[in-house]
XYZ file of C-alpha atoms in Angstrom:
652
model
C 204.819 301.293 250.184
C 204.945 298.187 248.629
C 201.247 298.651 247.128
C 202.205 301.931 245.904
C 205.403 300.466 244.134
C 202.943 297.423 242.422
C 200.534 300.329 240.936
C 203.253 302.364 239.940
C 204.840 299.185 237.861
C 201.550 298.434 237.125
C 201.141 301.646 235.368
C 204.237 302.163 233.831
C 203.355 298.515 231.962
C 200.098 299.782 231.108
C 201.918 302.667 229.727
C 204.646 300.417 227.535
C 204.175 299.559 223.644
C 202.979 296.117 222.707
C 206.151 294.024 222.456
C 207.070 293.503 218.328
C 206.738 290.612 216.485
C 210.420 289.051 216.170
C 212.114 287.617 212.780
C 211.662 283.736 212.010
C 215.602 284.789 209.886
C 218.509 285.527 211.452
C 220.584 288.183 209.231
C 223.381 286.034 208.491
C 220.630 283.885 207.575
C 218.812 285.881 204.634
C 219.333 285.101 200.997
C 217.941 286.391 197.603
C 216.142 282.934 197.823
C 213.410 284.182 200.712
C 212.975 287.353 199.179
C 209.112 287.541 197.481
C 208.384 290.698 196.796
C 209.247 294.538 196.501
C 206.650 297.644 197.346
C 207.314 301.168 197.161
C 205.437 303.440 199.531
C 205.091 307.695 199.650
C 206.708 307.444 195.856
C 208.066 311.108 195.123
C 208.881 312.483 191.844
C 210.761 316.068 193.346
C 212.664 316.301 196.256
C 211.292 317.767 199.484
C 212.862 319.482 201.817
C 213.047 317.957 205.461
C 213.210 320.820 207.339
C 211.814 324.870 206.616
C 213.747 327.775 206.319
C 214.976 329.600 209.169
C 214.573 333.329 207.531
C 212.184 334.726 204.856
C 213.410 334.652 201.106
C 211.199 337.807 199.962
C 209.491 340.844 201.137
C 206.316 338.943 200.593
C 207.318 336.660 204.140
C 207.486 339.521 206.150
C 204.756 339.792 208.488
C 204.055 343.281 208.219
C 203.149 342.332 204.468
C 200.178 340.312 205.917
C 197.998 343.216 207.052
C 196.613 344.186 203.280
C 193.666 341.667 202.940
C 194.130 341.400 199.151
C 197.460 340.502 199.993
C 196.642 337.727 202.407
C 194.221 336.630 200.058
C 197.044 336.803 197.139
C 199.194 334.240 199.200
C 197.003 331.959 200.665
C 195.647 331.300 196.918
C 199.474 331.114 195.929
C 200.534 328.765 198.799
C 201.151 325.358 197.747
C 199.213 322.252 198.749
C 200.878 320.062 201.946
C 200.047 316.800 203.540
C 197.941 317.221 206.397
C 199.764 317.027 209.803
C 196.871 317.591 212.115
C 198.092 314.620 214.670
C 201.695 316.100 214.959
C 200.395 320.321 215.283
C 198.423 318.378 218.099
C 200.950 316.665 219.771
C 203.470 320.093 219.193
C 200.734 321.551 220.976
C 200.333 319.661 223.807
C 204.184 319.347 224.139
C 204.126 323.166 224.950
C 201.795 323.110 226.878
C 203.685 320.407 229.218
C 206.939 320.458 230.893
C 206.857 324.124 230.875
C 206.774 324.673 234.560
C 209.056 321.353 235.963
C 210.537 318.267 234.690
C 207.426 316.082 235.536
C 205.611 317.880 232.597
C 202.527 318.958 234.554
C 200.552 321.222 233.828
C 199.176 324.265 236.392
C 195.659 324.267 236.839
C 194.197 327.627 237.596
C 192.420 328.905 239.938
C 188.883 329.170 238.264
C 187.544 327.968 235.270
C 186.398 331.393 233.837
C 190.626 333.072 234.700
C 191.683 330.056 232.600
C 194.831 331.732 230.610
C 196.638 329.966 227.363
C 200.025 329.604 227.362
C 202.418 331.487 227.163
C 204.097 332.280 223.609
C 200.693 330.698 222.135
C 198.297 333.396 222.307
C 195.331 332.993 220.036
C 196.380 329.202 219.536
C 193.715 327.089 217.330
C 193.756 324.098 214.600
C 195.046 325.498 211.366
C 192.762 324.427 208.799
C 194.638 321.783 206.244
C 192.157 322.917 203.380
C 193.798 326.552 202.826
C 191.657 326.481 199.501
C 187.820 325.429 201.123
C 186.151 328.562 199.846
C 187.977 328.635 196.419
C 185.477 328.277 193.434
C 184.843 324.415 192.164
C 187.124 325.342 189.397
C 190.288 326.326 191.504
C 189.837 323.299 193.578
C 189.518 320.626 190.157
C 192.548 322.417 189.009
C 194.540 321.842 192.615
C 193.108 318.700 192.546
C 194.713 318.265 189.157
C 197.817 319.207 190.225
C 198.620 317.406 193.062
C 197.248 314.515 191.683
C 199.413 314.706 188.313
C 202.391 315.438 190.672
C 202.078 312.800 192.943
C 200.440 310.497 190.894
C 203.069 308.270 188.688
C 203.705 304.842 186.141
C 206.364 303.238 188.106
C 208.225 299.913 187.744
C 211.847 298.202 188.900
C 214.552 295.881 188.426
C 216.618 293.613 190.633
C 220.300 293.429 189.641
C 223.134 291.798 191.094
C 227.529 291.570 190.883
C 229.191 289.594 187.978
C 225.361 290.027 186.269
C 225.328 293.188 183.501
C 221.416 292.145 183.213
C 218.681 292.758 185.577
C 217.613 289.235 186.887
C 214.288 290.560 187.460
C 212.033 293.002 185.793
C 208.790 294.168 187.483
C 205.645 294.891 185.339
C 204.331 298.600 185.344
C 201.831 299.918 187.599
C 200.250 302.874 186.200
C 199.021 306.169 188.270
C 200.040 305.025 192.114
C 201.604 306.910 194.727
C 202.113 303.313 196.816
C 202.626 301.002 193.793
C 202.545 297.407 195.299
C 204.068 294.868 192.587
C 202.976 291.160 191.860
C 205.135 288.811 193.811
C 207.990 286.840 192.385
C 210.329 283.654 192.976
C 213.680 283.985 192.044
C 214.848 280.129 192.716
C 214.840 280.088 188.497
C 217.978 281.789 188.229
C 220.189 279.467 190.168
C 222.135 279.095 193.351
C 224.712 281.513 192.077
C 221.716 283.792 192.499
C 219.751 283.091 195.389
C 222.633 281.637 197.971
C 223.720 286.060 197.858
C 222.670 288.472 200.350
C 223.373 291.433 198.464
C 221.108 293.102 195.731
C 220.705 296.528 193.379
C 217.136 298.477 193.257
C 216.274 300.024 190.146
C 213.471 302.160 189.803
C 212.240 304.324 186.807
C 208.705 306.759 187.093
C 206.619 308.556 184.583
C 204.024 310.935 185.041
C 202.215 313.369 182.826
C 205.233 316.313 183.690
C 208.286 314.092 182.191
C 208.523 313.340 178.305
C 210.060 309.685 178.804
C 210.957 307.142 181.569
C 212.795 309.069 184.670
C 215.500 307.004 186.476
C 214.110 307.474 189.925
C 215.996 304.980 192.697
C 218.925 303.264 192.562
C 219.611 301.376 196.406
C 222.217 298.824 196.827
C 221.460 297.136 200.194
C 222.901 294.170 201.991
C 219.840 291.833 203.684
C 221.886 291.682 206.655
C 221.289 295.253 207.433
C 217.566 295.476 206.734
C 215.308 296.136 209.632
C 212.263 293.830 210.346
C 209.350 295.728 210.580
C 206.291 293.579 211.208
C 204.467 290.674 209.153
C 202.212 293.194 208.082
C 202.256 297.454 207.568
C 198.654 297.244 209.521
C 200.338 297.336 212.832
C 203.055 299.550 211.763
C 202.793 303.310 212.932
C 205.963 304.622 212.637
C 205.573 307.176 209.015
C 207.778 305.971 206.402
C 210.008 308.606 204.769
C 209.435 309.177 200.832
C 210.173 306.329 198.281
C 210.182 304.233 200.807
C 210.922 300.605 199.570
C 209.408 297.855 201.496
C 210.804 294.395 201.017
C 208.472 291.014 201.228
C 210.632 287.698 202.743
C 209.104 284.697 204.192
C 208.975 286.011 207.258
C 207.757 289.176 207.178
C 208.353 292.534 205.758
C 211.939 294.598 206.298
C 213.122 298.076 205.123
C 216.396 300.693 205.558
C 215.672 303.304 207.977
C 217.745 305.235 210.448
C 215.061 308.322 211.475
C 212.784 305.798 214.050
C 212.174 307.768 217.167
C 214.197 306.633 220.248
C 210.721 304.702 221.866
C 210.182 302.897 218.793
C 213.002 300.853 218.149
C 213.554 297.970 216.516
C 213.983 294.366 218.218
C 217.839 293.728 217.545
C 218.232 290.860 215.557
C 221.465 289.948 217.469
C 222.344 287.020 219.286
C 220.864 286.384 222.914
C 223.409 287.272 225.726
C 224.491 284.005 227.610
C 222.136 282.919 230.604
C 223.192 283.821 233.870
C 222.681 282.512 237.335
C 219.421 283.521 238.941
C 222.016 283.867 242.796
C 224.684 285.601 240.514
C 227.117 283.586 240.747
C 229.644 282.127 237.720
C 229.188 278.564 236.401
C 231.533 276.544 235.505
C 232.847 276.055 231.685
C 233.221 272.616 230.086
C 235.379 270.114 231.548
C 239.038 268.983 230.272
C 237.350 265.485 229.147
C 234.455 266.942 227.666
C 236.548 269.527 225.464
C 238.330 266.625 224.404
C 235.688 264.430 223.745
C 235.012 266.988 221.669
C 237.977 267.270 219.680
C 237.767 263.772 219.024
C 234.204 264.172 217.698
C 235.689 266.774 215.532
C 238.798 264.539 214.348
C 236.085 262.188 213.597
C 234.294 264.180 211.723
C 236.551 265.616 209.558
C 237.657 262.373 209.038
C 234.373 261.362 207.665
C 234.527 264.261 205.496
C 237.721 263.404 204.071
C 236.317 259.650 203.683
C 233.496 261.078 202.021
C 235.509 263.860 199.602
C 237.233 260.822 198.646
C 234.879 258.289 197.683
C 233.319 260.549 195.966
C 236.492 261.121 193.996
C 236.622 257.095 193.678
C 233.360 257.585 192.305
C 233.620 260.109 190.025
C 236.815 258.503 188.752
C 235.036 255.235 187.826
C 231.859 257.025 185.849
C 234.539 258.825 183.515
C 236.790 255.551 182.953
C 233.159 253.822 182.338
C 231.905 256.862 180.580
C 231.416 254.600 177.352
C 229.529 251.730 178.846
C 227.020 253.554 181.183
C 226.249 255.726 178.309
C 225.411 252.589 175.904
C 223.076 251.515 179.092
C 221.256 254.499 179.417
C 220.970 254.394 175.504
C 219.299 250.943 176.058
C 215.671 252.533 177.639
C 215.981 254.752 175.029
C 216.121 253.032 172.133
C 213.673 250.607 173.259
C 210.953 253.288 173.593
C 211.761 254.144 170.356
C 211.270 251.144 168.830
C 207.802 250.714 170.909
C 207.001 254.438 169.270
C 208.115 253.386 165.945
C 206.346 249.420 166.577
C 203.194 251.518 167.211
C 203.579 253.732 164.276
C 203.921 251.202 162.162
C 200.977 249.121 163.363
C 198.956 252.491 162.965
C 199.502 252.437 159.178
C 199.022 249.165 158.731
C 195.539 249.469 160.442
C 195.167 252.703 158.201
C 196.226 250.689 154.749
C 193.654 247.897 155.032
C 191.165 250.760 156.004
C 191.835 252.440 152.941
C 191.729 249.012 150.947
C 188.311 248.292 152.540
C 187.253 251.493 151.194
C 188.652 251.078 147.880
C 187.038 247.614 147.347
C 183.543 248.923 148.722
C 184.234 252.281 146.703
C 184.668 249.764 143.378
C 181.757 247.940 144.080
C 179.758 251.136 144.589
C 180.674 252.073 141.304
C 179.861 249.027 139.610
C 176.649 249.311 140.538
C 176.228 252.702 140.050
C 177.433 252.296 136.583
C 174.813 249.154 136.239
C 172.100 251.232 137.544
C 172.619 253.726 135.117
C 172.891 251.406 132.145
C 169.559 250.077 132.987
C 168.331 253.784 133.241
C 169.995 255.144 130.014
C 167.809 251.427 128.875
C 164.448 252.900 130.109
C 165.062 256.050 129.222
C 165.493 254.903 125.363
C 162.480 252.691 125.768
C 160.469 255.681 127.389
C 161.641 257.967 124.539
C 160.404 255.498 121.694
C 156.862 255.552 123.970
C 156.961 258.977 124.222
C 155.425 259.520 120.855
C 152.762 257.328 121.592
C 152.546 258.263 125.098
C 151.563 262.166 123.852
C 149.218 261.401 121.274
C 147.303 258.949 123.964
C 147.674 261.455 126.789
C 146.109 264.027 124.915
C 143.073 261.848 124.635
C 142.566 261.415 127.810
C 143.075 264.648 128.668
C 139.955 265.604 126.435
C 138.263 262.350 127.791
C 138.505 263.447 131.695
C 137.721 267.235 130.637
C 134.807 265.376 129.188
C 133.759 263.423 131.956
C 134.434 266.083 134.818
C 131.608 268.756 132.388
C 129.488 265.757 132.340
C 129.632 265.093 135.709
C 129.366 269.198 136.743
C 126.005 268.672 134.287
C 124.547 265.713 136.341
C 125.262 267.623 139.462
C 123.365 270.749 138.007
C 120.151 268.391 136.727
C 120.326 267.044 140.017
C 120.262 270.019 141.935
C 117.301 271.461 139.597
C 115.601 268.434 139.941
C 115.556 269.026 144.047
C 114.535 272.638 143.722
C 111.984 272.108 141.926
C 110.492 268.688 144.107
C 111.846 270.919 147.465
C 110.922 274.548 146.126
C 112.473 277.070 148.459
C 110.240 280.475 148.811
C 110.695 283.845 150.476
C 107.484 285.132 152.909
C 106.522 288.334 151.591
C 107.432 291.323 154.153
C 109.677 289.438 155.673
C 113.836 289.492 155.687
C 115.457 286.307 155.493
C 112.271 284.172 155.884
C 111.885 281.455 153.721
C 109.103 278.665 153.287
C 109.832 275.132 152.047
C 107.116 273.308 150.154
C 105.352 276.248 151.748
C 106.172 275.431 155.270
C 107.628 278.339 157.051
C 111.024 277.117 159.413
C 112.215 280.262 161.748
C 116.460 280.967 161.717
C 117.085 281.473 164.941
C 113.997 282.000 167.512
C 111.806 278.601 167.491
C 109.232 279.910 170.489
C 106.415 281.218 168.632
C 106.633 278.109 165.636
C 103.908 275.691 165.714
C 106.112 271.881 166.652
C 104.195 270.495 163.562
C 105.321 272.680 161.161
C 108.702 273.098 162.201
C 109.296 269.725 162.368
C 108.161 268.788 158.789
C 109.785 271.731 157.133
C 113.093 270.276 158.865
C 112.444 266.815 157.518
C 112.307 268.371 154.015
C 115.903 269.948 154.711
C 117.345 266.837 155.933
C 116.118 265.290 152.912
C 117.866 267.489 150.734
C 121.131 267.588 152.541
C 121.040 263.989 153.019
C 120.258 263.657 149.112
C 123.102 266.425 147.980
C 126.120 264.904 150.023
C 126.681 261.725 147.714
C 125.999 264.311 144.587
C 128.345 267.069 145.753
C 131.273 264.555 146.863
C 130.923 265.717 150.690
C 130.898 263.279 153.374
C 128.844 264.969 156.203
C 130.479 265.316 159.743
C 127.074 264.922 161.572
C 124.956 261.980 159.947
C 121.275 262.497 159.387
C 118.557 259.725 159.760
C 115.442 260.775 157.264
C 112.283 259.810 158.761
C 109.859 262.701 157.305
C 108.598 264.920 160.549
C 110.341 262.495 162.898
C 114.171 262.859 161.641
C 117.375 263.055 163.896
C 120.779 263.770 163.637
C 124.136 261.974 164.991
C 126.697 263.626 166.956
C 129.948 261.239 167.150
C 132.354 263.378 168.726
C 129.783 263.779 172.021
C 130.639 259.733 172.593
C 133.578 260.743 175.093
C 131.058 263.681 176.828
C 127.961 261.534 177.408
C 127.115 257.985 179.209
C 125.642 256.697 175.974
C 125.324 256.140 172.580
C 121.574 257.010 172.403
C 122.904 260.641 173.861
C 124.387 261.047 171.109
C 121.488 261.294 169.010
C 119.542 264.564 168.568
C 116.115 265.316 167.083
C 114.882 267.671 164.591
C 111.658 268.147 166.394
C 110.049 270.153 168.722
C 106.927 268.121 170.305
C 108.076 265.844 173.312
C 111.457 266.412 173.631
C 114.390 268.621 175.251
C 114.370 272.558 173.906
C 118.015 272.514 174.368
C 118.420 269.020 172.244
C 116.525 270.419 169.539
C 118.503 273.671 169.011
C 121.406 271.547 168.998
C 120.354 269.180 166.573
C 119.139 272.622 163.991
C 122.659 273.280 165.142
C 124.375 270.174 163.908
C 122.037 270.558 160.549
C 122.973 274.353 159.683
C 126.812 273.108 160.364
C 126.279 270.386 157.253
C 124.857 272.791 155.433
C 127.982 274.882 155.937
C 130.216 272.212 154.903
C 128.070 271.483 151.584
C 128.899 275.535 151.370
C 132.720 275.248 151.679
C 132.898 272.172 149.173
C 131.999 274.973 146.647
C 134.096 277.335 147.413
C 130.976 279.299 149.483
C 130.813 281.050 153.250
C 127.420 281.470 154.653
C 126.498 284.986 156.356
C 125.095 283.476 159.176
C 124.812 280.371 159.929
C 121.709 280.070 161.827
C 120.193 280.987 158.761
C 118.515 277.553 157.498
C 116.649 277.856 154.246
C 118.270 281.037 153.394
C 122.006 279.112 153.175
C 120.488 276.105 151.748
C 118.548 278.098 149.048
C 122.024 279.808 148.273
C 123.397 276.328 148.009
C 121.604 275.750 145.471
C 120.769 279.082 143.188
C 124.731 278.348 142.900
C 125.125 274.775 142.260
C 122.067 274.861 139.530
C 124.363 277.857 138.113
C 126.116 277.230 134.504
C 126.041 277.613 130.946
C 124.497 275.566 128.219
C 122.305 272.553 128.046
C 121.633 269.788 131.262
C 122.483 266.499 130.189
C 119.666 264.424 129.567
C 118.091 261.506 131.989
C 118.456 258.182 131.490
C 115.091 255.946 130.262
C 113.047 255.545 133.313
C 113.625 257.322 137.709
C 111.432 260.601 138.501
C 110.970 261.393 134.372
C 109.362 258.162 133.492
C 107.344 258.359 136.476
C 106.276 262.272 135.440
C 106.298 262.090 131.714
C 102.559 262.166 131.604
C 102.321 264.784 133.384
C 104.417 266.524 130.780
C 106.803 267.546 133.672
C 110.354 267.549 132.129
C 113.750 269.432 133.530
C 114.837 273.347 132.857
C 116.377 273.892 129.967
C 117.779 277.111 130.802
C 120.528 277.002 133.386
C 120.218 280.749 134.411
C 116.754 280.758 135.899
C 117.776 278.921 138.579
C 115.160 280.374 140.936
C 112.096 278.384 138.905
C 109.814 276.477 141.025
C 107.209 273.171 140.080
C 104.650 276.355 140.235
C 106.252 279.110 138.660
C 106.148 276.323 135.600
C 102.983 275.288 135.980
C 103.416 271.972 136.685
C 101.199 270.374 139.450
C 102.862 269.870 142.801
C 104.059 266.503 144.013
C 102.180 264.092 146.698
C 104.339 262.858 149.299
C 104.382 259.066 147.972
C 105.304 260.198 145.014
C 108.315 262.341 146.447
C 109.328 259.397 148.376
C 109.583 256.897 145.344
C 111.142 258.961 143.241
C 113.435 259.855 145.793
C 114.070 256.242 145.893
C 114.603 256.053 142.202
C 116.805 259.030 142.918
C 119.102 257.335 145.175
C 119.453 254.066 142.941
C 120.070 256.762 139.662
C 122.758 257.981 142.020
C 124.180 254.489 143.384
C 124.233 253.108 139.492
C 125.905 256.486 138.338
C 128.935 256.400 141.270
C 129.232 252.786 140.717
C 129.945 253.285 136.549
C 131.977 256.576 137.181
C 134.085 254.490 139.288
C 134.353 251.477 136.494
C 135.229 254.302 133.934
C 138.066 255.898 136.574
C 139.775 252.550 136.525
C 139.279 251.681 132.921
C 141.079 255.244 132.015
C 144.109 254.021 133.937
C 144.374 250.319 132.977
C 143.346 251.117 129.027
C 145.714 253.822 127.204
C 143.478 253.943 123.893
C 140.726 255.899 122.913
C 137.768 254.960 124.438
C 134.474 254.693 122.628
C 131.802 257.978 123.097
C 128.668 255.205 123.248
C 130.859 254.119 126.671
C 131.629 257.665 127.946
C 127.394 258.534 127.021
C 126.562 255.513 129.348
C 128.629 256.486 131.813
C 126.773 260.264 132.423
């Protein structure tokens, strides 16, 4: 028996609600100063009713009226949306079908599971559906959506008030479109103990939605904290259903409300007082003694004497500040004034630092302007003496300017005689029946393909063209990138950016002939040659077609450098005319035939010793001509007279 009695308790605890979080306040204890915050849960706009009718309004709630299906159709389109209350039909249900039969609520089983009968009074029982309007169109159900939304749905927002106060000491902000509108928290220790030392307060609360035309005055609850229930720190382990406009409010502790519909299982812990502690053997204790009670009442003699002591000095006290109201006010002046006169100290300090700032930069400001206005004395100076040279100046510059134009057509004239001159020693023919293939001295040099050549050839008709590039660089002005060494069929060419790729500077050296050396070093080397030849090109203002093209670029070279109008300038006494005057050999006259050659004129063709010395003369004519060009340059710019034309005709 004893077992049985430990299950049973053990099952009847099993069967108990968790015990409920207690209050940290007691309700004498709780003041406007712990309350934090107000929420407003299941807000309603219209008033519901709590309970349904007990008889039909109209014909169309009789039952018989049901059995049309256009009229069953008719209403359940009419009927009117509802909460769902699926867990409470279930629990109705189940409530039926217990207790029926005896007090213990059980239930009788029948005899086989296919006779298994409902019960009675609930034939046909199922699960009403809480979506009446599932098969209505997507149309009806936005518009019932709609509704119940703009119904429910509202802009809510409240106001704490209190006695002896016409103002609201508190006004919430507004939370827009919320059936459970939960407001920012607030502190209301600002307004004063005369506030927050009360227990009582005044709930305002106004809605909107999109039915009313203005603000609607929705709640108005005057509540005492003392009689507020404590429902939990938090709503999460709260199950009881709140009624509507519910308003939930947030102390230090926890969260409390006004309710009187809790069911009688659910409770709430009484806030009350503990009931004294009795005996475990039942029997009564004994009260305080006679000498403790009045060791007691001389505790409390004593301390109401102390109070009295202390209500009294304090008097004393208060007495002395007002007869020494005068004096302790002059002292607390004192700190006062003397930060004051620190502020003002440091004030005045400032401007002084700013004044001899400002006279800094008025004394460099005057200087700056006395030298300014120096400066520009000695400019408006020079500018007079300029303007009494300027007269001069023009008269002089105009010279010069015919002088230089003078010089630079002479100079355009040498390079044209010069360039004639080396056509004619270095003639430059085309090989009938063939595109683009040119002879030199009437050695034929390939463009591009150097298999078939003979090495002999090749080689000496390259010597020829680093002659003349070699000989038309100083003439044309052009330094050339890649230097050339002339040494007849033996020549080579420099390369002085490869210093960095190869070992050596002997690497750097390529030849301009085939017989015992690298193919690869003598393409590069034709290479390096057509590339000064390009550059000669772009110092006039010319692109070559192709490149690899040799003797056609280089004949192109100079058809346009020979090309110009009038008369060459002659030679001086002596160089390549004094060595072929008899030989009656003298330079074109005409400029435009620029493609004449030494046997197009008749004249006999040159031997190579004579090429070579009056290549030599060539290069001293040139070396004599830079070196009085450059004496006339500077005596232009040191001398601003008119210099003579026998000097300017010695010059060219």
């Amino acid at each position: 028996m004893a077992g049985d009695e430990q299950v049973a308790v053990a099952d009847q605890g099993e069967s108990l609600p968790p015990p409920r979080e207690r209050p940290w306040l007691l309700p004498y204890n709780r003041k406007l100063r712990h309350l934090q915050g107000i929420t407003i849960r299941n807000l309603a706009l219209t008033h519901t009713p709590s309970r349904q009718r007990g008889k039909t309004i109209d014909d169309g709630g009789i039952p018989s009226s049901l059995k049309s299906p256009t009229k069953a159709l008719a209403l359940r389109e009419s009927r009117g949306l509802a909460h769902s209350r699926s867990s409470s039909d279930l629990k109705a249900g189940d409530s039926v079908g217990k207790g029926s039969n005896g007090s213990n609520g059980d239930v009788q089983q029948p005899s086989s599971p296919t006779k298994a009968r409902r019960p009675a009074g609930r034939k046909g029982l199922r699960r009403r559906s809480t979506m009446e309007w599932s098969g209505a169109t997507p149309l009806a159900r936005q518009k019932k959506l709609e509704d119940i939304t703009g119904d429910r749905m509202a802009d809510t927002f409240f106001s704490l008030h209190v006695a002896d106060q016409d103002d609201p000491i508190y006004v919430s902000e507004v939370v827009e479109r919320a059936m459970n509108p939960n407001f920012r928290f607030f502190d209301l220790n600002s307004c004063g103990p005369s506030v927050t030392r009360l227990d009582k307060l005044t709930v305002k609360v106004w809605a909107k939605n999109q039915h009313t035309s203005g603000w609607q005055y929705l709640i108005e609850f005057t509540m005492q904290l003392r009689a507020l229930q404590f429902i939990g720190k938090t709503l999460g382990k709260f199950r009881h259903p709140l009624p509507p406009n519910c308003t939930l409010f947030h102390m230090t502790d926890g969260i409390y409300t006004s309710f009187t519909d809790l069911p009688v299982g659910e409770k709430v812990f009484s806030d009350a007082l503990a009931p004294p502690k009795q005996h475990p053997d039942g029997r009564i204790l004994p009260t305080s003694s006679y000498d403790a009670l009045m060791r007691l009442s001389t505790l409390d003699d004593c301390i109401q004497d102390a109070i009295a002591t202390r209500d009294r000095l304090a008097d004393e006290i208060e007495s002395i500040l007002q007869d020494n109201h005068n004096g302790i006010s002059t002292i607390e002046q004192v700190p006062e004034a003397q930060e004051q006169l620190k502020t003002v100290e440091s004030a005045v300090a400032a401007e002084k630092r700013r004044v001899q700032s400002a006279r800094r930069r008025r004394d460099e400001l005057k200087t700056s302007l006395a030298f300014r206005k120096q400066k520009m004395q000695e400019g408006a100076e020079l500018q007079t003496q300029l303007d009494r040279d300027l007269v001069t100046e023009r008269a002089t510059h105009k010279t010069l300017q015919e002088v230089t134009e003078q010089l630079q057509e002479d100079v355009r004239g040498q390079r044209r005689r010069v360039c004639e001159d080396l056509q004619k020693v270095f003639p430059i023919e085309p090989v009938p029946g063939k595109s683009l293939l040119f002879t030199i001295r009437g050695l034929m040099l390939p463009n591009t393909e150097f298999d078939d050549a003979k090495p002999e050839v090749t080689s000496a008709a390259l010597g020829y063209v680093a002659h003349i590039v070699s000989m038309l660089s100083p003439y044309l002005s052009v330094i050339l990138p890649y230097p050339i060494t002339v040494n007849g069929s033996t020549s080579t060419i420099d390369d002085p950016l490869a210093l960095n790729a190869t070992k050596g500077p002997a690497l750097r050296t390529y030849p301009l002939f085939m017989k015992g050396v690298v193919a690869y070093r003598f393409e590069y080397g034709v290479f390096l040659i057509n590339k000064n030849i390009e550059i000669l090109l772009n110092s006039l203002g010319l692109k070559p077609v192709d490149i690899r093209h040799t003797l056609p670029n280089l004949k192109y070279l100079l058809f346009v450098a020979t090309a110009g109008k009038g008369e060459l300038p002659g030679r001086k006494a002596g160089g390549i005319r004094g060595l072929l005057r008899h030989d009656g050999l003298l330079s074109r006259k005409g400029s435009m035939d620029s493609t004449a050659t030494a046997s197009s004129t008749g004249a006999p063709e040159l031997k190579g010793d004579l090429v070579d010395t009056s290549n030599g003369k060539l290069r001293a004519d040139t070396t004599k001509a830079n070196g009085h060009i450059g004496f006339a340059k500077q005596s232009l710019q040191k001398q601003k007279g008119v210099m003579h034309s026998s000097r300017l005709r010695d010059v060219g």
